[in-house]
Amino acid sequence: AQSVSQHNHHVILSEAASLELGCNYSYGGTVNLFWYVQYPGQHLQLLLKYFSGDPLVKGIKGFEAEFIKSKFSFNLRKPSVQWSDTAEYFCAVNADSWGKLQFGAGTQVVVTP
Amino acid sequence: SQTIHQWPATLVQPVGSPLSLECTVEGTSNPNLYWYRQAAGRGLQLLFYSVGIGQISSEVPQNLSASRPQDRQFILSSKKLLLSDSGFYLCAWSGRSEQFFGPGTRLTVL
């Protein structure tokens, strides 16, 4: 079955630490990949996306993600996190023309001052 | 600019009662619309999607139904709620390259 796996459900780190969240998917064929973020009390919003081209994509707020096709992975990174990065992060995959998204279970990230 | 509304924001309902959650989109026409649910400790699961008025596709068998009576209105319903229907329900519409999500409805079934 097609699936999206996020490796960590809960991450706690200090400000200025580096962050990397893993995401693997099990779809064959062409996929579009997304990272969404939900800050406390806010709507789910797009961090970054990959459709084609350069496998290293840059998003908002200093986040980036690397698409590695051979590993079916799309890991999210940020070199130095801030307290305001405390949020839940979701990896998502679209593999059809209807725009349907399949999400991972999410990772709750807590950044301590 | 486009805006998506959902109501109510929170809802507590007894088992066996009916449900109606509403989603409306402003600032776009003929959008693809989606209902997702996030159960506790789980990711978002696609429940329904719609590519036009009256066109509904169900992704998972369940106790819920959806309707799209107008181009920018998407309704999630149930005739009799189950405990397992508790969760956070998100409506979304699809732009050219991403989905935009509403604020969500937190449903608790007691």
Short mmCIF file of C-alpha atoms in Angstrom, two decimals, chain A residues 28-96:
data_model
loop_
_atom_site.label_atom_id
_atom_site.label_comp_id
_atom_site.label_asym_id
_atom_site.label_seq_id
_atom_site.Cartn_x
_atom_site.Cartn_y
_atom_site.Cartn_z
CA GLY A 28 6.13 4.46 -7.54
CA GLY A 29 6.14 6.85 -10.44
CA THR A 30 6.10 10.61 -10.41
CA VAL A 31 5.23 12.34 -7.16
CA ASN A 32 4.92 15.86 -5.89
CA LEU A 33 6.24 16.35 -2.37
CA PHE A 34 5.32 18.84 0.32
CA TRP A 35 6.13 19.87 3.84
CA TYR A 36 3.35 21.61 5.74
CA VAL A 37 3.59 23.22 9.16
CA GLN A 38 0.99 24.00 11.77
CA TYR A 39 2.01 26.58 14.35
CA PRO A 40 0.00 26.61 17.59
CA GLY A 41 -3.41 28.11 16.95
CA GLN A 42 -2.83 28.67 13.25
CA HIS A 43 -3.89 27.11 9.97
CA LEU A 44 -1.88 24.39 8.31
CA GLN A 45 0.41 26.18 5.86
CA LEU A 46 2.91 25.23 3.19
CA LEU A 47 6.61 25.31 4.08
CA LEU A 48 7.99 24.11 0.77
CA LYS A 49 7.27 21.84 -2.16
CA TYR A 50 9.06 19.80 -4.80
CA PHE A 51 7.64 19.11 -8.23
CA SER A 52 10.70 18.71 -10.43
CA GLY A 53 14.15 20.15 -11.11
CA ASP A 54 16.72 20.90 -8.42
CA PRO A 55 16.21 18.28 -5.71
CA LEU A 56 17.24 20.75 -3.02
CA VAL A 57 14.33 23.09 -2.43
CA LYS A 58 14.19 26.10 -0.20
CA GLY A 59 11.09 27.20 1.62
CA ILE A 60 9.98 29.87 4.00
CA LYS A 61 11.63 30.71 7.31
CA GLY A 62 15.00 29.20 6.42
CA PHE A 63 13.76 25.65 5.85
CA GLU A 64 15.00 23.45 3.04
CA ALA A 65 14.35 19.89 1.93
CA GLU A 66 16.19 17.43 -0.26
CA PHE A 67 14.48 14.99 -2.58
CA ILE A 68 16.48 11.77 -2.97
CA LYS A 69 14.66 9.69 -5.53
CA SER A 70 16.70 6.54 -4.97
CA LYS A 71 15.82 6.59 -1.29
CA PHE A 72 12.20 7.71 -1.73
CA SER A 73 12.97 10.41 0.79
CA PHE A 74 12.21 14.09 1.26
CA ASN A 75 13.88 15.19 4.47
CA LEU A 76 13.34 18.62 5.96
CA ARG A 77 16.22 20.62 7.44
CA LYS A 78 16.93 23.87 9.16
CA PRO A 79 20.49 24.73 10.26
CA SER A 80 19.55 26.76 13.32
CA VAL A 81 16.11 26.65 14.85
CA GLN A 82 14.33 29.34 16.79
CA TRP A 83 11.77 29.15 19.54
CA SER A 84 9.17 30.26 16.97
CA ASP A 85 9.77 27.03 15.01
CA THR A 86 7.81 25.14 17.67
CA ALA A 87 5.05 23.52 15.62
CA GLU A 88 3.82 20.30 14.09
CA TYR A 89 5.37 19.38 10.75
CA PHE A 90 3.72 17.18 8.14
CA CYS A 91 5.21 15.57 5.08
CA ALA A 92 2.74 14.97 2.23
CA VAL A 93 2.76 13.31 -1.17
CA ASN A 94 0.60 13.87 -4.23
CA ALA A 95 0.70 11.16 -6.86
CA ASP A 96 -2.37 11.87 -8.99
#
